[in-house]
Coordinates of C-alpha atoms (C1' of nucleotides) in Angstrom, one line a residue:
Chain H
X286 CA 94.5 110.6 115.4
X287 CA 97.5 110.1 113.2
X288 CA 97.3 110.9 109.6
X289 CA 97.4 108.4 106.7
X290 CA 100.8 107.8 105.2
X291 CA 101.3 106.0 101.9
X292 CA 104.5 104.7 100.5
X293 CA 104.8 106.4 97.1
X294 CA 106.7 104.2 94.7
X295 CA 107.5 107.4 92.7
X296 CA 109.4 109.1 95.5
X297 CA 110.3 105.8 97.2
X298 CA 109.2 107.1 100.5
X299 CA 106.2 107.4 102.8
X300 CA 104.2 110.5 102.2
X301 CA 101.3 112.0 104.1
X302 CA 98.2 111.4 102.1
X303 CA 96.5 114.6 100.9
X304 CA 93.9 114.1 98.3
X305 CA 93.9 116.4 95.3
X306 CA 90.3 117.4 96.1
X307 CA 89.5 117.4 99.8
X308 CA 87.1 114.7 100.8
X309 CA 87.4 112.8 97.5
X310 CA 89.8 110.1 96.3
X311 CA 90.3 108.8 92.8
X312 CA 92.0 105.4 92.6
X313 CA 92.9 103.4 89.6
X314 CA 94.1 99.8 89.8
X315 CA 95.3 97.7 86.9
X316 CA 92.9 94.9 86.4
X317 CA 93.3 91.4 85.0
X318 CA 93.9 90.4 81.5
X319 CA 91.1 88.0 80.9
X320 CA 92.8 85.6 78.6
X321 CA 93.0 82.9 81.2
X322 CA 92.1 81.8 84.8
X323 CA 93.3 83.9 87.7
X324 CA 95.8 82.4 90.0
X325 CA 96.9 83.1 93.6
X326 CA 99.3 85.8 92.5
X327 CA 96.4 87.8 91.1
X328 CA 94.5 87.7 94.3
X329 CA 97.1 89.9 96.1
X330 CA 96.6 93.2 94.4
X331 CA 92.8 93.0 94.4
X332 CA 92.6 92.1 98.0
X333 CA 95.3 94.7 98.9
X334 CA 93.5 97.5 97.1
X335 CA 90.2 96.3 98.4
X336 CA 91.5 97.1 101.9
X337 CA 92.8 100.4 100.7
X338 CA 89.4 101.2 99.2
X339 CA 87.7 100.1 102.4
X340 CA 90.0 102.0 104.6
X341 CA 89.8 105.3 102.7
X342 CA 86.0 105.0 102.9
X343 CA 86.3 104.3 106.6
X344 CA 88.3 107.5 106.9
X345 CA 85.4 109.3 105.4
X346 CA 86.6 109.8 101.9
X347 CA 84.3 109.5 98.9
X348 CA 86.3 107.2 96.7
X349 CA 85.9 106.5 93.1
X350 CA 87.7 103.2 92.5
X351 CA 88.3 102.3 88.8
X352 CA 89.7 98.9 87.9
X353 CA 89.8 97.9 84.2
X354 CA 89.4 94.6 82.4
X355 CA 92.0 94.1 79.8
X356 CA 90.2 92.2 77.1
X357 CA 91.8 93.6 74.0
X358 CA 94.6 91.1 73.5
X359 CA 97.8 92.7 72.6
X360 CA 100.9 91.5 70.8
X361 CA 103.5 90.0 72.9
X362 CA 104.7 93.5 73.2
X363 CA 107.5 94.4 70.8
X364 CA 108.2 90.7 70.6
X365 CA 108.9 87.6 68.7
X366 CA 106.0 86.3 66.6
X367 CA 103.2 88.7 66.3
X368 CA 100.6 86.9 68.4
X369 CA 97.4 87.9 70.0
X370 CA 97.1 86.0 73.2
X371 CA 93.4 86.2 73.3
X372 CA 92.6 85.4 69.7
X373 CA 95.1 82.5 69.5
X374 CA 93.7 81.0 72.7
X375 CA 90.2 81.4 71.3
X376 CA 91.0 79.4 68.3
X377 CA 92.3 76.6 70.5
X378 CA 89.1 76.6 72.6
X379 CA 87.0 77.2 69.5
X380 CA 85.4 80.2 71.1
X381 CA 84.8 83.7 69.8
X382 CA 87.3 86.0 71.3
X383 CA 84.7 87.9 73.2
X384 CA 83.2 84.7 74.4
X385 CA 86.5 83.7 75.9
X386 CA 86.9 87.1 77.4
X387 CA 83.4 86.9 78.9
X388 CA 84.1 83.4 80.3
X389 CA 87.2 84.5 82.2
X390 CA 85.7 87.8 83.2
X391 CA 82.9 85.9 84.9
X392 CA 85.3 83.6 86.5
X393 CA 87.3 86.5 87.8
X394 CA 84.2 88.2 89.2
X395 CA 83.2 84.9 90.9
X396 CA 86.5 84.7 92.7
X397 CA 86.5 88.3 93.7
X398 CA 83.1 87.8 95.1
X399 CA 84.3 84.9 97.2
X400 CA 87.1 87.0 98.4
X401 CA 84.5 89.5 99.6
X402 CA 86.1 92.3 97.7
X403 CA 83.9 95.3 97.0
X404 CA 83.3 95.7 93.3
X405 CA 85.0 98.8 91.9
X406 CA 83.0 101.9 91.3
X407 CA 83.7 101.6 87.5
X408 CA 85.1 98.6 85.7
X409 CA 85.8 99.7 82.2
X410 CA 87.0 97.4 79.4
X411 CA 89.7 98.1 76.9
X412 CA 87.5 97.1 74.0
X413 CA 84.9 99.5 75.2
X414 CA 87.3 102.4 75.0
X415 CA 88.9 102.0 71.6
X416 CA 87.7 105.4 70.5
X417 CA 89.2 107.1 73.6
X418 CA 92.5 105.4 73.0
X419 CA 92.6 106.5 69.4
X420 CA 91.8 110.0 70.3
X421 CA 94.6 110.0 72.8
X422 CA 97.1 108.6 70.3
X423 CA 96.1 111.3 67.8
X424 CA 96.8 113.9 70.4
X425 CA 100.2 112.5 71.2
X426 CA 101.0 112.4 67.5
X427 CA 99.9 116.0 67.1
X428 CA 102.3 117.0 69.8
X429 CA 105.1 115.2 68.0
X430 CA 105.8 112.5 70.5
X431 CA 104.8 109.6 68.4
X432 CA 105.5 108.4 64.9
X433 CA 103.9 106.1 62.4
X434 CA 105.5 103.2 60.7
X435 CA 103.7 100.7 58.5
X436 CA 100.4 101.4 60.2
X437 CA 101.7 101.1 63.7
X438 CA 102.3 104.0 66.0
X439 CA 105.2 104.2 68.4
X440 CA 105.9 106.6 71.3
X441 CA 109.1 108.5 70.9
X442 CA 110.8 107.8 74.3
X443 CA 114.0 109.6 73.5
X444 CA 112.2 112.8 72.7
X445 CA 110.1 112.5 75.8
X446 CA 113.1 111.8 77.9
X447 CA 114.8 115.0 76.8
X448 CA 112.3 117.1 78.7
X449 CA 110.9 114.7 81.2
X450 CA 112.3 112.2 83.7
X451 CA 111.4 109.0 82.0
X452 CA 112.4 106.1 84.1
X453 CA 112.0 107.7 87.5
X454 CA 109.2 105.5 88.7
X455 CA 111.0 102.3 87.8
X456 CA 114.5 103.6 88.7
X457 CA 115.9 103.3 85.2
X458 CA 118.3 105.5 83.3
X459 CA 117.3 106.5 79.9
X460 CA 120.7 105.9 78.5
X461 CA 120.6 102.3 79.5
X462 CA 117.2 101.9 78.0
X463 CA 118.3 103.4 74.7
X464 CA 121.2 101.1 74.5
X465 CA 119.0 98.2 73.3
X466 CA 120.7 95.4 75.1
X467 CA 118.4 92.9 73.6
X468 CA 117.8 91.8 70.1
X469 CA 114.1 91.2 69.6
X470 CA 112.2 90.7 66.5
X471 CA 109.7 93.3 65.3
X472 CA 112.0 96.0 66.6
X473 CA 113.1 97.3 63.3
X474 CA 110.1 99.6 62.9
X475 CA 111.1 101.5 66.0
X476 CA 113.5 104.3 66.0
X477 CA 114.8 103.3 69.4
X478 CA 114.6 100.1 71.3
X479 CA 113.0 102.0 74.2
X480 CA 110.1 103.1 72.2
X481 CA 106.8 101.4 72.8
X482 CA 103.7 100.8 70.7
X483 CA 100.6 102.9 71.0
X484 CA 98.9 101.2 68.1
X485 CA 99.7 98.1 66.2
X486 CA 98.7 97.3 62.6
X487 CA 96.8 94.0 62.7
X488 CA 98.2 91.1 60.6
X489 CA 95.7 89.4 58.3
X490 CA 94.9 86.6 60.7
X491 CA 94.5 88.8 63.7
X492 CA 90.8 88.5 64.8
X493 CA 90.5 91.5 67.1
X494 CA 90.9 94.6 65.0
X495 CA 89.5 98.1 64.8
X496 CA 89.5 100.8 62.3
X497 CA 91.8 103.7 62.9
X498 CA 93.3 106.7 61.1
X499 CA 96.3 104.4 60.4
X500 CA 94.4 101.4 59.1
X501 CA 93.1 98.3 60.9
X502 CA 94.8 97.4 64.1
X503 CA 94.6 97.3 67.8
X504 CA 95.8 99.4 70.7
X505 CA 99.1 99.0 72.5
X506 CA 98.9 97.6 76.0
X507 CA 99.8 100.7 77.9
X508 CA 97.4 103.2 76.3
X509 CA 94.2 101.6 77.6
X510 CA 94.9 102.5 81.2
X511 CA 95.9 106.0 80.4
X512 CA 92.7 106.5 78.4
X513 CA 90.3 105.0 80.9
X514 CA 92.0 106.6 83.9
X515 CA 91.8 110.0 82.3
X516 CA 88.2 109.5 81.3
X517 CA 86.9 108.5 84.7
X518 CA 89.3 110.1 87.1
X519 CA 90.5 113.1 85.2
X520 CA 94.0 114.2 84.1
X521 CA 95.3 114.1 87.6
X522 CA 94.2 111.6 90.2
X523 CA 95.3 110.4 93.6
X524 CA 96.2 106.8 93.7
X525 CA 97.3 104.3 91.0
X526 CA 97.9 100.8 92.1
X527 CA 99.1 97.5 90.7
X528 CA 101.6 94.8 91.0
X529 CA 105.3 95.6 91.2
X530 CA 106.0 93.8 88.0
X531 CA 103.9 96.4 86.2
X532 CA 106.2 99.3 87.2
X533 CA 108.2 98.9 84.1
X534 CA 107.4 99.3 81.3
X535 CA 103.6 99.5 81.9
X536 CA 103.4 102.3 84.5
X537 CA 106.4 104.1 83.2
X538 CA 104.7 104.3 79.8
X539 CA 101.5 105.4 81.3
X540 CA 103.1 108.3 82.9
X541 CA 104.8 109.3 79.6
X542 CA 101.6 109.1 77.5
X543 CA 99.4 110.9 80.0
X544 CA 101.9 113.5 80.6
X545 CA 102.2 114.4 76.9
X546 CA 98.5 114.1 76.4
X547 CA 97.2 115.9 79.4
X548 CA 100.1 118.2 80.2
X549 CA 100.7 117.0 83.7
X550 CA 101.8 113.8 85.5
X551 CA 98.7 111.7 86.0
X552 CA 99.2 110.2 89.4
X553 CA 100.0 111.7 92.9
X554 CA 100.6 108.4 94.8
X555 CA 101.8 105.3 93.0
X556 CA 101.3 102.1 95.0
X557 CA 102.8 98.7 94.2
X558 CA 102.1 95.4 95.9
X559 CA 104.9 92.8 96.0
X560 CA 104.7 89.4 94.5
X561 CA 103.5 86.1 95.9
X562 CA 106.3 83.6 95.6
X563 CA 106.3 79.8 95.7
X564 CA 109.6 78.2 96.9
X565 CA 111.1 81.7 96.7
X566 CA 110.2 82.3 93.1
X567 CA 107.5 84.6 91.7
X568 CA 104.3 82.8 90.8
X569 CA 103.7 83.3 87.1
X570 CA 102.8 81.6 83.9
X571 CA 106.3 81.7 82.5
X572 CA 107.6 80.0 85.6
X573 CA 105.1 77.2 85.4
X574 CA 104.3 77.4 89.1
X575 CA 100.9 78.9 89.3
X576 CA 98.1 77.7 91.5
X577 CA 94.8 78.8 90.1
X578 CA 92.1 80.1 92.4
X579 CA 89.8 77.3 91.4
X580 CA 92.5 74.8 92.4
X581 CA 93.0 76.6 95.7
X582 CA 89.3 76.5 96.5
X583 CA 89.0 72.9 95.6
X584 CA 92.3 71.6 96.8
X585 CA 92.9 70.0 93.5
X586 CA 96.6 70.6 93.0
X587 CA 99.7 68.5 93.7
X588 CA 101.1 71.1 96.2
X589 CA 97.9 71.2 98.2
X590 CA 96.7 68.7 100.8
X591 CA 93.3 70.2 101.1
X592 CA 90.9 72.8 99.9
X593 CA 91.1 76.3 101.3
X594 CA 88.3 78.7 102.0
X595 CA 88.7 82.1 100.1
X596 CA 88.7 83.8 103.5
X597 CA 91.7 81.8 104.5
X598 CA 93.5 83.1 101.4
X599 CA 92.4 86.7 102.2
X600 CA 93.6 86.3 105.7
X601 CA 96.9 84.8 104.6
X602 CA 97.5 87.8 102.4
X603 CA 96.6 90.3 105.0
X604 CA 99.0 88.7 107.5
X605 CA 101.9 90.2 105.6
X606 CA 102.6 93.7 104.5
X607 CA 101.6 94.4 100.9
X608 CA 105.1 95.6 100.0
X609 CA 106.8 92.4 101.1
X610 CA 107.0 89.3 99.1
X611 CA 104.8 86.6 100.5
X612 CA 105.9 83.0 100.3
X613 CA 103.2 80.5 99.6
X614 CA 103.2 77.0 100.9
X615 CA 100.5 74.5 101.9
X616 CA 101.9 74.7 105.5
X617 CA 101.6 78.5 105.6
X618 CA 98.0 78.3 104.4
X619 CA 97.2 75.7 107.0
X620 CA 98.6 78.0 109.7
X621 CA 96.4 80.8 108.4
X622 CA 93.4 78.6 108.4
X623 CA 93.9 77.8 112.1
X624 CA 94.8 81.3 113.0
X625 CA 91.7 82.7 111.3
X626 CA 89.5 80.3 113.1
X627 CA 90.9 81.2 116.5
X628 CA 90.5 84.9 115.8
X629 CA 87.0 84.5 114.5
X630 CA 85.9 82.3 117.4
X631 CA 87.1 85.0 119.7
X632 CA 85.2 87.5 117.7
X633 CA 82.0 85.5 118.1
X634 CA 82.7 85.0 121.8
X635 CA 83.0 88.8 122.1
X636 CA 79.6 89.3 120.4
X637 CA 78.0 86.8 122.8
X638 CA 79.4 88.7 125.8
X639 CA 76.9 91.4 125.0
X640 CA 74.3 89.3 126.8
X641 CA 76.3 89.9 130.0
X642 CA 76.7 93.6 129.5
X643 CA 74.6 94.3 132.6
X644 CA 77.6 93.1 134.6
X645 CA 79.7 96.0 133.4
X646 CA 80.7 98.9 135.5
X647 CA 81.6 102.4 134.5
X648 CA 85.1 102.2 135.9
X649 CA 87.5 99.4 135.4
X650 CA 88.4 97.2 138.4
X651 CA 91.7 96.5 136.7
X652 CA 92.9 99.8 135.3
X653 CA 96.1 98.3 134.0
X654 CA 94.3 95.7 131.9
X655 CA 91.8 98.3 130.8
X656 CA 94.6 100.6 129.7
X657 CA 96.4 97.8 127.9
X658 CA 93.3 96.9 125.8
X659 CA 92.7 100.5 124.9
X660 CA 96.3 100.9 123.7
X661 CA 96.1 97.8 121.6
X662 CA 92.9 99.0 120.0
X663 CA 94.1 102.6 119.4
X664 CA 97.1 101.1 117.6
X665 CA 94.8 99.6 114.9
X666 CA 94.4 103.1 113.5
X667 CA 98.1 103.9 113.9
X668 CA 99.1 100.8 112.0
X669 CA 96.7 101.3 109.2
X670 CA 97.7 104.9 108.9
X671 CA 101.3 103.7 108.5
X672 CA 101.0 102.5 104.9
X673 CA 98.2 100.0 105.6
X674 CA 100.0 97.7 107.9
X675 CA 97.4 95.0 108.2
X676 CA 99.9 92.5 109.6
X677 CA 100.3 94.6 112.7
X678 CA 96.6 95.2 113.1
X679 CA 96.1 91.4 113.1
X680 CA 98.9 90.9 115.6
X681 CA 97.3 93.2 118.0
X682 CA 94.0 91.5 117.5
X683 CA 95.6 88.2 118.4
X684 CA 96.9 89.8 121.6
X685 CA 93.3 90.6 122.5
X686 CA 92.1 87.1 121.8
X687 CA 93.2 85.5 125.2
X688 CA 91.6 88.4 127.0
X689 CA 88.3 88.0 125.2
X690 CA 88.3 84.3 125.8
X691 CA 89.1 84.8 129.5
X692 CA 86.3 87.2 129.8
X693 CA 84.0 84.6 128.3
X694 CA 85.4 81.9 130.6
X695 CA 85.1 84.2 133.5
X696 CA 88.7 83.8 134.3
X697 CA 88.7 87.5 134.0
X698 CA 85.6 89.3 135.4
X699 CA 83.8 91.7 133.1
X700 CA 84.1 94.3 135.8
X701 CA 87.9 94.2 135.2
X702 CA 87.3 96.5 132.2
X703 CA 85.1 99.5 131.9
X704 CA 81.9 99.7 130.0
X705 CA 83.5 102.1 127.6
X706 CA 86.3 99.8 126.9
X707 CA 84.0 96.9 126.4
X708 CA 82.0 99.0 123.9
X709 CA 85.2 100.0 122.1
X710 CA 86.2 96.3 121.9
X711 CA 82.9 95.5 120.2
X712 CA 83.1 98.4 117.9
X713 CA 86.8 98.0 116.9
X714 CA 86.5 94.3 116.2
X715 CA 83.5 94.8 114.0
X716 CA 84.9 97.8 112.2
X717 CA 88.3 96.3 111.6
X718 CA 87.6 92.6 111.0
X719 CA 84.5 93.1 108.9
X720 CA 84.4 96.6 107.5
X721 CA 88.1 97.3 106.9
X722 CA 89.8 93.9 106.5
X723 CA 86.7 92.5 104.9
X724 CA 86.8 89.2 106.6
X725 CA 83.7 87.1 106.9
X726 CA 82.7 83.9 108.7
X727 CA 84.0 80.7 107.2
X728 CA 81.4 78.7 108.9
X729 CA 78.8 76.9 106.8
X730 CA 76.3 76.8 109.7
X731 CA 74.0 79.7 108.7
X732 CA 70.9 77.5 108.4
X733 CA 67.9 77.9 110.7
X734 CA 66.8 74.3 110.4
X735 CA 70.2 72.9 111.2
X736 CA 70.5 75.2 114.2
X737 CA 67.2 73.9 115.5
X738 CA 68.3 70.3 115.0
X739 CA 71.5 71.0 116.8
X740 CA 69.6 72.6 119.6
X741 CA 67.6 69.4 120.0
X742 CA 70.7 67.2 120.0
X743 CA 72.4 69.4 122.5
X744 CA 69.4 69.2 124.8
X745 CA 69.4 65.4 124.6
X746 CA 73.1 65.3 125.3
X747 CA 72.8 67.6 128.3
X748 CA 70.2 65.4 129.8
X749 CA 72.3 62.3 129.2
X750 CA 75.3 63.9 130.9
X751 CA 73.3 65.1 133.8
X752 CA 72.5 61.5 134.6
X753 CA 76.0 60.4 133.8
X754 CA 74.9 58.5 130.8
X755 CA 78.2 59.0 129.0
X756 CA 77.6 56.3 126.4
X757 CA 74.7 58.4 125.0
X758 CA 76.5 61.7 125.3
X759 CA 79.7 60.4 123.7
X760 CA 77.7 58.8 120.9
X761 CA 76.1 62.1 120.0
X762 CA 79.4 63.9 120.1
X763 CA 81.3 61.3 118.2
X764 CA 78.7 60.7 115.5
X765 CA 78.5 64.4 114.9
X766 CA 82.3 64.6 114.7
X767 CA 82.3 62.1 111.9
X768 CA 79.8 64.3 110.0
X769 CA 82.1 67.3 110.6
X770 CA 80.3 69.0 113.4
X771 CA 82.2 69.6 116.6
X772 CA 80.7 69.9 120.0
X773 CA 82.5 71.7 122.8
X774 CA 81.5 71.5 126.4
X775 CA 82.0 74.9 127.8
X776 CA 83.1 75.6 131.4
X777 CA 79.7 77.0 132.3
X778 CA 77.9 73.9 131.3
X779 CA 76.8 75.3 127.9
X780 CA 77.5 73.4 124.8
X781 CA 78.7 75.1 121.6
X782 CA 79.2 73.7 118.2
X783 CA 80.8 74.5 114.9
X784 CA 80.8 73.1 111.4
X785 CA 84.3 72.2 110.1
Chain K
rG163 C1' 125.6 92.2 81.6
rG164 C1' 122.6 96.7 83.8
rU165 C1' 119.2 98.4 87.8
rC166 C1' 117.1 97.2 92.3
rC167 C1' 115.5 94.3 96.5
rC168 C1' 115.8 90.6 100.2
rG169 C1' 118.3 86.9 103.8
rU170 C1' 114.5 87.1 111.2
rG171 C1' 113.8 80.9 115.9
rG172 C1' 111.0 74.1 112.7
rC173 C1' 107.4 76.9 109.0
rC174 C1' 104.9 81.8 107.7
rG175 C1' 105.8 86.7 109.1
rA176 C1' 106.1 92.1 111.6
rG177 C1' 109.9 95.3 113.0
rU178 C1' 114.6 99.2 110.9
rG179 C1' 119.1 102.1 116.8
rA180 C1' 118.1 100.7 123.1
rU181 C1' 111.8 98.3 125.0
rC182 C1' 107.0 91.9 124.0
rA183 C1' 105.7 91.5 117.4
rG184 C1' 102.0 88.0 115.9
rG185 C1' 100.3 83.2 113.8
rC186 C1' 101.2 77.9 113.1
rA187 C1' 103.9 73.7 114.9
rG188 C1' 106.4 71.7 119.5
rA189 C1' 107.0 70.9 125.2
rG190 C1' 104.9 71.3 130.2
rC191 C1' 100.8 72.7 133.3
rU192 C1' 95.4 74.1 134.6
rC193 C1' 90.3 73.3 133.7
rU194 C1' 87.4 68.7 132.3
rG195 C1' 83.6 62.2 133.2
rC196 C1' 86.4 61.8 128.6
rA197 C1' 87.4 64.8 124.4
rA198 C1' 87.8 69.3 122.1
rA199 C1' 88.2 74.2 122.9
rA200 C1' 90.2 77.7 126.1
rG201 C1' 93.9 79.8 129.7
rC202 C1' 99.0 79.9 131.7
rU203 C1' 104.3 79.0 131.0
rC204 C1' 108.5 77.8 127.7
rG205 C1' 112.4 78.9 122.6
rU206 C1' 116.9 84.0 124.6
rA207 C1' 115.9 84.3 116.2
rC208 C1' 117.8 88.1 113.3
rA209 C1' 123.1 84.7 106.7
rG210 C1' 128.7 85.4 107.8
rC211 C1' 132.8 88.7 108.8
rG212 C1' 134.5 93.5 110.0
rG213 C1' 133.3 98.7 111.3
rU214 C1' 130.4 103.1 113.4
rU215 C1' 128.0 103.8 118.3
rU216 C1' 127.2 104.3 125.3
rG217 C1' 124.0 100.7 122.6
rA218 C1' 122.6 97.3 116.0
rA219 C1' 118.5 92.3 113.7
rU220 C1' 118.0 97.7 112.6
rC221 C1' 123.5 102.3 110.1
rC222 C1' 128.3 101.5 106.9
rG223 C1' 131.7 98.1 104.2
rC224 C1' 132.9 93.3 102.4
rU225 C1' 131.6 88.0 101.6
rC226 C1' 128.1 84.2 100.7
rG227 C1' 123.1 82.9 99.3
rG228 C1' 118.2 84.0 97.1
rG229 C1' 115.0 86.9 94.2
rA230 C1' 112.7 90.9 91.0
rC231 C1' 112.8 94.0 86.7
rC232 C1' 115.3 95.0 82.0
rU233 C1' 110.1 90.6 77.3
rC234 C1' 103.7 89.2 78.4
rC235 C1' 103.1 89.3 83.6
rA236 C1' 99.4 91.0 89.7

RNA sequence: GGUCCCGUGGCCGAGUGAUCAGGCAGAGCUCUGCAAAAGCUCGUACAGCGGUUUGAAUCCGCUCGGGACCUCCA
């Protein structure tokens, strides 16, 4: 089997994945800032890295997956009016800051659950690690790479850059960064424009504040990830993930802080997912083009003609490669909805074929077909190993769909393929669809009583049809259709049904 | 202004030197009491121009268009 290759943002190329400690993987992913509702754009990294998490486990690694909750509310970093997003919003909503944080954390977890993402092994909060952050800042100061000004602490980027390659991750030149092309307020405390805050003194009206050796204040945005990653994954860990927009300054700063504090670069493989765009433009608050997850699930948005099941969104995201931009539209989502249904129907047909497994032979009557199927399935692994190419895995699955449906319709005899290939089909579809890609059924029909009622109606309809009483049979089918239940007369005389 | 990325058939989207991506939509056919589903067949796409090469959507150059980061951002 081929080995896993990961595109490392740091080296800008695919590298063979070799964990620092054989058999174990430490992975850190930047989590959400819970000052507001999550939107479609937020779904991408968490679904992407959920698949990474699942695949690494599938490969047999023991993975510790850490994803933080940013609940500390920072300044508009180095900017404008000193404003704490979380506390100012809390005043508007007349909530305690932590009440607001809790509300959006709950909402985030609710959505992640609907997406069928596996919860991280550890989900630390920034406010729960103030002590660790302060300790880290103290160490950086002791090493002489940070300085205090009016109760705030800044990281000395120029000094760091003299001995380290600051800017390598984000492809920036330190000279350009030091040039200070922009005039922003609140910069006068910093020695260089490129410096970033490790700790900020809290203005009087700032609600979230903690005691520190430098007075009351709150941590800078970047330090929380460094502190929590170090605490739970050690000074050097395997994978750090996040959105591309975090590459600079967030991840660049993380590298600098951790390198000074821990004496080594923190991360072996940096992974960045690309953005979801809408009409070609990044989805984001500042662009005013976000579609919240609640709106997506309810269909309550001007750009949407209908509600979309969370699995459709997950499937939509997995149909593209994580490093490409993904353009959202109502039309694209509808296409995904139909595609997912077709794929899942075939998967269910495949499972039902087990009832006919006695027909199988050890050797395939159609070796060419048999070989083709095996190749398509072997490639699942090849594609995933090539930097998690879920799009190609799904494409191959779709190539198998007509074959599965033909086996079911008996257009292709089960003897055409070998028993081993049949078993492999069963196994690979289950493993990939459910275990690795994390897809689930979108059907709402998992109800015993409904199933029994449907069985009854199907019996009555069968009887009606057998005596050519099409008025009755059509009535049953049409009435059910208006309720949203579709009956399908199969070729073999069976009747299947599905809830829309 | 600086750095970087992208431009694939009606839509979404893989692919990065020669071979079929795939999904959705559309057309035709088969099956069927009808319908739905399913199956089969069909589009000869790679922004434009020039170059390298036996051969380029894929490499190089230029032009046009779009975007990201440089400020909170997934």
